[in-house]
mmCIF file of C-alpha atoms in Angstrom:
data_model
loop_
_atom_site.group_PDB
_atom_site.id
_atom_site.type_symbol
_atom_site.label_atom_id
_atom_site.label_comp_id
_atom_site.label_asym_id
_atom_site.label_seq_id
_atom_site.Cartn_x
_atom_site.Cartn_y
_atom_site.Cartn_z
ATOM 1 C CA UNK X 158 21.141 8.783 18.555
ATOM 2 C CA UNK X 159 24.092 11.150 18.090
ATOM 3 C CA UNK X 160 25.474 9.093 15.190
ATOM 4 C CA UNK X 161 22.020 8.844 13.604
ATOM 5 C CA UNK X 162 21.640 12.629 13.756
ATOM 6 C CA UNK X 163 24.945 13.103 11.913
ATOM 7 C CA UNK X 164 24.208 10.371 9.348
ATOM 8 C CA UNK X 165 20.769 11.919 8.694
ATOM 9 C CA UNK X 166 22.359 15.347 8.174
ATOM 10 C CA UNK X 167 24.855 14.054 5.613
ATOM 11 C CA UNK X 168 22.141 12.042 3.845
ATOM 12 C CA UNK X 169 19.845 15.086 3.578
ATOM 13 C CA UNK X 170 22.696 17.038 1.976
ATOM 14 C CA UNK X 171 23.333 14.212 -0.499
ATOM 15 C CA UNK X 172 26.859 13.692 0.877
ATOM 16 C CA UNK X 173 27.098 9.970 0.132
ATOM 17 C CA UNK X 174 30.712 9.306 1.132
ATOM 18 C CA UNK X 175 30.347 11.064 4.500
ATOM 19 C CA UNK X 176 27.060 9.226 5.196
ATOM 20 C CA UNK X 177 28.596 5.796 4.628
ATOM 21 C CA UNK X 178 31.838 6.746 6.418
ATOM 22 C CA UNK X 179 29.808 7.591 9.554
ATOM 23 C CA UNK X 180 27.780 4.389 9.173
ATOM 24 C CA UNK X 181 30.997 2.324 9.032
ATOM 25 C CA UNK X 182 32.563 4.215 11.969
ATOM 26 C CA UNK X 183 29.444 3.476 13.985
ATOM 27 C CA UNK X 184 29.775 -0.227 13.119
ATOM 28 C CA UNK X 185 33.470 -0.216 14.097
ATOM 29 C CA UNK X 186 32.572 1.223 17.493
ATOM 30 C CA UNK X 187 30.294 -1.766 18.031
ATOM 31 C CA UNK X 188 27.190 0.375 18.470
ATOM 32 C CA UNK X 189 23.705 -1.070 17.940
ATOM 33 C CA UNK X 190 22.328 -0.130 14.517
ATOM 34 C CA UNK X 191 18.608 0.564 14.771
ATOM 35 C CA UNK X 192 16.042 1.059 11.958
ATOM 36 C CA UNK X 193 16.681 4.829 11.940
ATOM 37 C CA UNK X 194 20.383 4.187 11.225
ATOM 38 C CA UNK X 195 19.523 2.003 8.262
ATOM 39 C CA UNK X 196 16.854 4.371 6.923
ATOM 40 C CA UNK X 197 19.223 7.359 6.976
ATOM 41 C CA UNK X 198 22.071 5.345 5.453
ATOM 42 C CA UNK X 199 19.830 4.051 2.655
ATOM 43 C CA UNK X 200 18.860 7.635 1.832
ATOM 44 C CA UNK X 201 22.573 8.377 1.509
ATOM 45 C CA UNK X 202 22.983 5.365 -0.797
ATOM 46 C CA UNK X 203 20.119 6.579 -2.982
ATOM 47 C CA UNK X 204 21.817 9.935 -3.480
ATOM 48 C CA UNK X 205 24.859 8.230 -5.047
ATOM 49 C CA UNK X 206 23.807 6.627 -8.329
ATOM 50 C CA UNK X 207 27.287 5.230 -9.020
ATOM 51 C CA UNK X 208 27.597 2.481 -6.391
ATOM 52 C CA UNK X 209 24.747 0.117 -5.548
ATOM 53 C CA UNK X 210 27.061 -2.269 -3.690
ATOM 54 C CA UNK X 211 26.860 -0.501 -0.320
ATOM 55 C CA UNK X 212 23.084 -0.329 -0.583
ATOM 56 C CA UNK X 213 22.907 -4.097 -1.172
ATOM 57 C CA UNK X 214 25.121 -4.744 1.868
ATOM 58 C CA UNK X 215 22.806 -2.643 4.028
ATOM 59 C CA UNK X 216 19.857 -4.592 2.578
ATOM 60 C CA UNK X 217 21.527 -7.869 3.638
ATOM 61 C CA UNK X 218 22.072 -6.530 7.171
ATOM 62 C CA UNK X 219 18.428 -5.474 7.397
ATOM 63 C CA UNK X 220 17.253 -8.954 6.287
ATOM 64 C CA UNK X 221 19.616 -10.769 8.728
ATOM 65 C CA UNK X 222 18.218 -8.704 11.614
ATOM 66 C CA UNK X 223 14.640 -9.434 10.518
ATOM 67 C CA UNK X 224 13.793 -5.737 10.473
ATOM 68 C CA UNK X 225 12.004 -5.680 7.118
ATOM 69 C CA UNK X 226 8.861 -7.360 8.491
ATOM 70 C CA UNK X 227 8.648 -4.965 11.427
ATOM 71 C CA UNK X 228 9.288 -1.509 9.957
ATOM 72 C CA UNK X 229 7.347 -0.167 6.970
ATOM 73 C CA UNK X 230 9.450 3.018 6.761
ATOM 74 C CA UNK X 231 12.603 0.906 6.463
ATOM 75 C CA UNK X 232 10.989 -1.167 3.711
ATOM 76 C CA UNK X 233 10.026 2.024 1.880
ATOM 77 C CA UNK X 234 13.606 3.313 2.182
ATOM 78 C CA UNK X 235 14.927 0.102 0.573
ATOM 79 C CA UNK X 236 12.411 0.301 -2.295
ATOM 80 C CA UNK X 237 13.299 3.961 -2.821
ATOM 81 C CA UNK X 238 17.046 3.234 -2.816
ATOM 82 C CA UNK X 239 16.741 0.564 -5.533
ATOM 83 C CA UNK X 240 14.350 2.748 -7.556
ATOM 84 C CA UNK X 241 16.805 5.666 -7.499
ATOM 85 C CA UNK X 242 19.539 3.363 -8.810
ATOM 86 C CA UNK X 243 17.219 2.275 -11.625
ATOM 87 C CA UNK X 244 17.294 -1.303 -10.249
ATOM 88 C CA UNK X 245 13.528 -1.507 -10.674
ATOM 89 C CA UNK X 246 13.164 -5.304 -10.697
ATOM 90 C CA UNK X 247 14.890 -5.360 -7.284
ATOM 91 C CA UNK X 248 12.744 -2.467 -6.062
ATOM 92 C CA UNK X 249 9.599 -4.408 -7.036
ATOM 93 C CA UNK X 250 10.991 -7.579 -5.452
ATOM 94 C CA UNK X 251 11.443 -5.787 -2.116
ATOM 95 C CA UNK X 252 7.990 -4.225 -2.510
ATOM 96 C CA UNK X 253 6.402 -7.665 -2.989
ATOM 97 C CA UNK X 254 8.194 -8.968 0.140
ATOM 98 C CA UNK X 255 6.856 -6.205 2.381
ATOM 99 C CA UNK X 256 4.036 -7.453 4.626
ATOM 100 C CA UNK X 257 2.514 -3.977 4.523
ATOM 101 C CA UNK X 258 2.765 -1.686 1.530
ATOM 102 C CA UNK X 259 1.568 1.896 1.461
ATOM 103 C CA UNK X 260 1.354 4.761 -1.010
ATOM 104 C CA UNK X 261 4.974 5.733 -0.266
ATOM 105 C CA UNK X 262 6.308 2.292 -1.315
ATOM 106 C CA UNK X 263 4.298 2.288 -4.545
ATOM 107 C CA UNK X 264 5.149 5.907 -5.391
ATOM 108 C CA UNK X 265 8.874 5.149 -5.047
ATOM 109 C CA UNK X 266 8.632 2.376 -7.663
ATOM 110 C CA UNK X 267 6.403 4.486 -9.925
ATOM 111 C CA UNK X 268 8.886 7.363 -9.689
ATOM 112 C CA UNK X 269 11.710 5.000 -10.657
ATOM 113 C CA UNK X 270 9.853 3.807 -13.762
ATOM 114 C CA UNK X 271 9.059 7.403 -14.758
ATOM 115 C CA UNK X 272 12.746 8.371 -14.440
ATOM 116 C CA UNK X 273 13.601 5.450 -16.742
ATOM 117 C CA UNK X 274 10.960 6.604 -19.248
ATOM 118 C CA UNK X 275 8.885 3.449 -18.685
ATOM 119 C CA UNK X 276 5.452 5.066 -18.570
ATOM 120 C CA UNK X 277 3.442 1.852 -19.055
ATOM 121 C CA UNK X 278 5.175 0.174 -16.104
ATOM 122 C CA UNK X 279 4.458 3.219 -13.915
ATOM 123 C CA UNK X 280 0.776 3.122 -14.920
ATOM 124 C CA UNK X 281 0.633 -0.605 -14.157
ATOM 125 C CA UNK X 282 1.984 0.056 -10.636
ATOM 126 C CA UNK X 283 -0.612 2.812 -10.177
ATOM 127 C CA UNK X 284 -3.467 0.431 -11.074
ATOM 128 C CA UNK X 285 -2.062 -2.379 -8.887
ATOM 129 C CA UNK X 286 -1.768 0.015 -5.960
ATOM 130 C CA UNK X 287 -5.419 1.056 -6.346
ATOM 131 C CA UNK X 288 -6.511 -2.612 -6.576
ATOM 132 C CA UNK X 289 -4.858 -3.149 -3.172
ATOM 133 C CA UNK X 290 -7.180 -0.457 -1.808
ATOM 134 C CA UNK X 291 -4.417 2.127 -1.359
ATOM 135 C CA UNK X 292 -5.525 5.682 -2.174
ATOM 136 C CA UNK X 293 -3.133 7.718 -4.344
ATOM 137 C CA UNK X 294 -1.597 10.872 -2.872
ATOM 138 C CA UNK X 295 -0.192 13.970 -4.582
ATOM 139 C CA UNK X 296 3.190 12.290 -5.257
ATOM 140 C CA UNK X 297 1.641 9.203 -6.890
ATOM 141 C CA UNK X 298 -0.585 11.447 -9.020
ATOM 142 C CA UNK X 299 2.477 13.460 -10.095
ATOM 143 C CA UNK X 300 4.187 10.204 -11.148
ATOM 144 C CA UNK X 301 1.181 8.925 -13.094
ATOM 145 C CA UNK X 302 0.681 12.282 -14.860
ATOM 146 C CA UNK X 303 4.322 12.162 -15.973
ATOM 147 C CA UNK X 304 3.772 8.574 -17.125
ATOM 148 C CA UNK X 305 0.761 9.675 -19.211
ATOM 149 C CA UNK X 306 2.932 12.382 -20.762
ATOM 150 C CA UNK X 307 5.653 9.847 -21.608
ATOM 151 C CA UNK X 308 3.333 7.392 -23.367
ATOM 152 C CA UNK X 309 1.070 10.159 -24.742
ATOM 153 C CA UNK X 310 -2.075 8.508 -23.351
ATOM 154 C CA UNK X 311 -4.467 11.450 -23.666
ATOM 155 C CA UNK X 312 -7.568 9.645 -22.390
ATOM 156 C CA UNK X 313 -5.825 8.277 -19.294
ATOM 157 C CA UNK X 314 -4.304 11.672 -18.541
ATOM 158 C CA UNK X 315 -7.676 13.417 -18.719
ATOM 159 C CA UNK X 316 -9.167 10.673 -16.541
ATOM 160 C CA UNK X 317 -6.452 11.244 -13.914
ATOM 161 C CA UNK X 318 -7.034 15.021 -14.096
ATOM 162 C CA UNK X 319 -10.762 14.472 -13.418
ATOM 163 C CA UNK X 320 -9.927 12.053 -10.592
ATOM 164 C CA UNK X 321 -7.687 14.645 -8.919
ATOM 165 C CA UNK X 322 -10.468 17.248 -9.089
ATOM 166 C CA UNK X 323 -13.180 14.813 -7.917
ATOM 167 C CA UNK X 324 -11.101 13.821 -4.882
ATOM 168 C CA UNK X 325 -10.916 17.473 -3.884
ATOM 169 C CA UNK X 326 -7.136 17.576 -4.206
ATOM 170 C CA UNK X 327 -7.144 21.325 -4.685
ATOM 171 C CA UNK X 328 -4.333 22.304 -7.005
ATOM 172 C CA UNK X 329 -3.787 25.555 -5.123
ATOM 173 C CA UNK X 330 -2.468 23.480 -2.233
ATOM 174 C CA UNK X 331 0.104 21.619 -4.307
ATOM 175 C CA UNK X 332 1.997 23.580 -6.946
ATOM 176 C CA UNK X 333 4.065 20.525 -7.974
ATOM 177 C CA UNK X 334 0.873 18.635 -8.830
ATOM 178 C CA UNK X 335 -0.417 21.623 -10.804
ATOM 179 C CA UNK X 336 2.897 21.872 -12.660
ATOM 180 C CA UNK X 337 2.756 18.143 -13.506
ATOM 181 C CA UNK X 338 -0.665 18.716 -15.098
ATOM 182 C CA UNK X 339 0.650 21.681 -17.108
ATOM 183 C CA UNK X 340 3.657 19.635 -18.216
ATOM 184 C CA UNK X 341 1.477 16.679 -19.267
ATOM 185 C CA UNK X 342 -0.732 18.833 -21.511
ATOM 186 C CA UNK X 343 2.378 20.531 -22.922
ATOM 187 C CA UNK X 344 3.866 17.142 -23.881
ATOM 188 C CA UNK X 345 0.714 16.390 -25.857
ATOM 189 C CA UNK X 346 0.857 19.784 -27.569
ATOM 190 C CA UNK X 347 -2.413 20.879 -25.898
ATOM 191 C CA UNK X 348 -0.986 24.299 -25.105
ATOM 192 C CA UNK X 349 -4.318 26.099 -24.682
ATOM 193 C CA UNK X 350 -5.340 23.486 -22.082
ATOM 194 C CA UNK X 351 -1.918 23.735 -20.395
ATOM 195 C CA UNK X 352 -2.318 27.517 -20.168
ATOM 196 C CA UNK X 353 -5.862 27.100 -18.813
ATOM 197 C CA UNK X 354 -4.585 24.821 -16.024
ATOM 198 C CA UNK X 355 -1.732 27.240 -15.284
ATOM 199 C CA UNK X 356 -4.121 30.178 -15.010
ATOM 200 C CA UNK X 357 -6.313 28.249 -12.572
ATOM 201 C CA UNK X 358 -3.373 27.845 -10.198
ATOM 202 C CA UNK X 359 -3.518 30.596 -7.565
ATOM 203 C CA UNK X 360 0.218 30.223 -6.973
ATOM 204 C CA UNK X 361 2.620 29.663 -9.846
ATOM 205 C CA UNK X 362 6.373 29.251 -9.723
ATOM 206 C CA UNK X 363 9.144 29.409 -12.320
ATOM 207 C CA UNK X 364 8.892 25.650 -13.016
ATOM 208 C CA UNK X 365 5.213 25.838 -14.035
ATOM 209 C CA UNK X 366 5.862 28.882 -16.253
ATOM 210 C CA UNK X 367 8.937 27.222 -17.790
ATOM 211 C CA UNK X 368 6.845 24.155 -18.680
ATOM 212 C CA UNK X 369 4.398 26.322 -20.649
ATOM 213 C CA UNK X 370 7.033 28.585 -22.226
ATOM 214 C CA UNK X 371 9.118 25.595 -23.383
ATOM 215 C CA UNK X 372 5.947 24.030 -24.820
ATOM 216 C CA UNK X 373 5.293 27.070 -26.999
ATOM 217 C CA UNK X 374 8.945 27.075 -28.108
ATOM 218 C CA UNK X 375 8.819 23.350 -29.000
ATOM 219 C CA UNK X 376 5.702 24.016 -31.089
ATOM 220 C CA UNK X 377 7.473 26.891 -32.890
ATOM 221 C CA UNK X 378 5.170 29.514 -31.337
ATOM 222 C CA UNK X 379 7.852 32.037 -30.384
ATOM 223 C CA UNK X 380 5.481 35.010 -30.010
ATOM 224 C CA UNK X 381 3.294 33.092 -27.538
ATOM 225 C CA UNK X 382 6.386 32.058 -25.544
ATOM 226 C CA UNK X 383 7.464 35.713 -25.307
ATOM 227 C CA UNK X 384 3.947 36.767 -24.228
ATOM 228 C CA UNK X 385 4.035 34.170 -21.423
ATOM 229 C CA UNK X 386 7.453 35.434 -20.352
ATOM 230 C CA UNK X 387 6.210 39.034 -20.141
ATOM 231 C CA UNK X 388 3.163 37.946 -18.138
ATOM 232 C CA UNK X 389 5.409 36.017 -15.764
ATOM 233 C CA UNK X 390 7.631 39.065 -15.229
ATOM 234 C CA UNK X 391 4.598 41.306 -14.545
ATOM 235 C CA UNK X 392 3.278 38.762 -12.059
ATOM 236 C CA UNK X 393 6.668 38.623 -10.363
ATOM 237 C CA UNK X 394 6.776 42.434 -10.026
ATOM 238 C CA UNK X 395 3.169 42.758 -8.829
ATOM 239 C CA UNK X 396 3.438 39.997 -6.246
ATOM 240 C CA UNK X 397 7.136 40.566 -5.422
ATOM 241 C CA UNK X 398 7.487 36.809 -5.779
ATOM 242 C CA UNK X 399 11.071 35.480 -5.816
ATOM 243 C CA UNK X 400 9.742 32.076 -6.987
ATOM 244 C CA UNK X 401 9.126 33.707 -10.383
ATOM 245 C CA UNK X 402 12.696 34.863 -10.988
ATOM 246 C CA UNK X 403 13.830 33.566 -14.422
ATOM 247 C CA UNK X 404 16.424 30.797 -14.285
ATOM 248 C CA UNK X 405 18.754 29.237 -16.864
ATOM 249 C CA UNK X 406 15.930 27.127 -18.375
ATOM 250 C CA UNK X 407 13.789 30.261 -18.823
ATOM 251 C CA UNK X 408 16.579 32.148 -20.584
ATOM 252 C CA UNK X 409 17.370 29.219 -22.902
ATOM 253 C CA UNK X 410 13.689 29.025 -23.935
ATOM 254 C CA UNK X 411 13.340 32.786 -24.420
ATOM 255 C CA UNK X 412 16.527 33.000 -26.487
ATOM 256 C CA UNK X 413 15.106 30.264 -28.745
ATOM 257 C CA UNK X 414 11.869 32.259 -29.009
ATOM 258 C CA UNK X 415 13.840 35.396 -29.934
ATOM 259 C CA UNK X 416 15.630 33.450 -32.657
ATOM 260 C CA UNK X 417 12.293 32.219 -34.055
ATOM 261 C CA UNK X 418 10.701 35.663 -34.071
ATOM 262 C CA UNK X 419 13.919 37.516 -35.058
ATOM 263 C CA UNK X 420 13.365 39.745 -31.995
ATOM 264 C CA UNK X 421 16.949 40.925 -31.640
ATOM 265 C CA UNK X 422 16.071 43.677 -29.157
ATOM 266 C CA UNK X 423 14.606 41.201 -26.666
ATOM 267 C CA UNK X 424 17.505 38.825 -27.364
ATOM 268 C CA UNK X 425 20.060 41.509 -26.492
ATOM 269 C CA UNK X 426 18.134 42.330 -23.306
ATOM 270 C CA UNK X 427 18.356 38.659 -22.329
ATOM 271 C CA UNK X 428 22.083 38.651 -23.131
ATOM 272 C CA UNK X 429 22.628 41.588 -20.750
ATOM 273 C CA UNK X 430 20.652 39.855 -17.988
ATOM 274 C CA UNK X 431 22.695 36.682 -18.444
ATOM 275 C CA UNK X 432 25.951 38.641 -18.166
ATOM 276 C CA UNK X 433 24.716 40.405 -15.007
ATOM 277 C CA UNK X 434 23.882 37.021 -13.437
ATOM 278 C CA UNK X 435 27.291 35.638 -14.488
ATOM 279 C CA UNK X 436 25.729 32.500 -15.969
ATOM 280 C CA UNK X 437 27.510 32.436 -19.306
ATOM 281 C CA UNK X 438 30.725 31.005 -17.847
ATOM 282 C CA UNK X 439 28.834 28.242 -16.019
ATOM 283 C CA UNK X 440 26.275 26.904 -18.483
ATOM 284 C CA UNK X 441 27.150 25.669 -21.975
ATOM 285 C CA UNK X 442 23.460 25.358 -22.982
ATOM 286 C CA UNK X 443 22.979 29.054 -22.334
ATOM 287 C CA UNK X 444 26.031 29.914 -24.440
ATOM 288 C CA UNK X 445 24.721 27.687 -27.242
ATOM 289 C CA UNK X 446 21.305 29.359 -27.094
ATOM 290 C CA UNK X 447 22.903 32.824 -27.342
ATOM 291 C CA UNK X 448 25.043 31.879 -30.343
ATOM 292 C CA UNK X 449 22.024 30.278 -32.011
ATOM 293 C CA UNK X 450 19.812 33.317 -31.333
ATOM 294 C CA UNK X 451 22.304 35.787 -32.872
ATOM 295 C CA UNK X 452 22.896 33.445 -35.834
ATOM 296 C CA UNK X 453 19.151 33.105 -36.511
ATOM 297 C CA UNK X 454 18.761 36.877 -36.309
ATOM 298 C CA UNK X 455 21.527 37.254 -38.928
ATOM 299 C CA UNK X 456 24.002 38.922 -36.525
ATOM 300 C CA UNK X 457 26.847 36.570 -37.328
ATOM 301 C CA UNK X 458 29.706 38.751 -36.078
ATOM 302 C CA UNK X 459 27.960 39.019 -32.711
ATOM 303 C CA UNK X 460 27.307 35.248 -32.719
ATOM 304 C CA UNK X 461 30.997 34.617 -33.436
ATOM 305 C CA UNK X 462 32.014 37.053 -30.687
ATOM 306 C CA UNK X 463 29.833 35.222 -28.142
ATOM 307 C CA UNK X 464 31.226 31.874 -29.348
ATOM 308 C CA UNK X 465 34.790 33.097 -28.713
ATOM 309 C CA UNK X 466 33.810 34.199 -25.170
ATOM 310 C CA UNK X 467 32.276 30.871 -24.143
ATOM 311 C CA UNK X 468 34.788 28.941 -21.996
ATOM 312 C CA UNK X 469 33.473 25.512 -23.072
ATOM 313 C CA UNK X 470 32.200 24.956 -26.607
ATOM 314 C CA UNK X 471 30.665 21.809 -28.037
ATOM 315 C CA UNK X 472 29.315 20.565 -31.379
ATOM 316 C CA UNK X 473 25.982 22.342 -30.795
ATOM 317 C CA UNK X 474 27.764 25.700 -30.400
ATOM 318 C CA UNK X 475 29.722 25.264 -33.637
ATOM 319 C CA UNK X 476 26.708 23.905 -35.536
ATOM 320 C CA UNK X 477 24.737 27.054 -34.669
ATOM 321 C CA UNK X 478 27.346 29.401 -36.156
ATOM 322 C CA UNK X 479 28.034 27.136 -39.171
ATOM 323 C CA UNK X 480 24.285 27.002 -39.880
ATOM 324 C CA UNK X 481 24.065 30.789 -39.579
ATOM 325 C CA UNK X 482 26.843 31.371 -42.131
ATOM 326 C CA UNK X 483 25.414 28.743 -44.509
ATOM 327 C CA UNK X 484 21.948 30.321 -44.331
ATOM 328 C CA UNK X 485 23.433 33.700 -45.308
ATOM 329 C CA UNK X 486 25.349 32.134 -48.201
ATOM 330 C CA UNK X 487 28.714 32.842 -46.533
ATOM 331 C CA UNK X 488 30.082 29.404 -47.380
ATOM 332 C CA UNK X 489 33.785 30.161 -46.898
ATOM 333 C CA UNK X 490 33.163 31.294 -43.322
ATOM 334 C CA UNK X 491 30.995 28.208 -42.722
ATOM 335 C CA UNK X 492 33.759 25.882 -43.997
ATOM 336 C CA UNK X 493 36.351 27.816 -41.933
ATOM 337 C CA UNK X 494 34.227 27.285 -38.782
#
């Protein structure tokens, strides 16, 4: 029990090496490894995408002890571990071997397919799960909504939306499910519908707002993106909601919107906020977005100044400034860059 508690703690923190080190120490001490030990250790394996070998060894130990037929949670942990590694054929193989499957097992495989961008496979799992008489939960609906977004199946996505509402899965109780709906409509370019869903959510967080703002930016609707940002800030102030504090993704999107609309004043405000938060040194995407924003607004000296300040530059950073000079007809500066 004491070892399991420590292994579980390391696994929850995603500390793979410490999790497995404790597991091996426990083995060396000759202690009995129970299903909880294996479940916690498998969670640790799933957090380390680089080495599937240890996970396979634990799988072998589980099979030798005949534990897979007796413990559904252990079976789910194995499926989840393989799915996180992207070893989806093995995840499905384990799933098929389980005497009892539940929504957790199926959702793990669906989530794996979604992460791999295999939307059709995820949808197939969803339908197979329902044929087995297993009712979807919020997590499986989140997976299938993402799958619909990946394959751009509008009719299926709307059908799933209706199914969620008909089952009384109130979106106000699950913000992640609501955000998945917003994100799905955004991926289709149905921004009015995405905004409608967002406005129906009684509780919104920065992820749901980011999904909508990035959608407007992707569609080239910079003014709408900025309007959403202002509404989000007002909501944050009125409700004193820390979940609505802008993050790096928000700032990247808003800087792109400022570049589209040539709103240099708002862009400079964002620059100041970024400096206050100290994010410029840590995030190259944010630096790129700043350079690009100043370049698009025609402030090339400022763009170059920001470029010089960024600790790590990449091709995107240089392309932004080169494009800015070329657009202004300053070809010598572009060639120099």
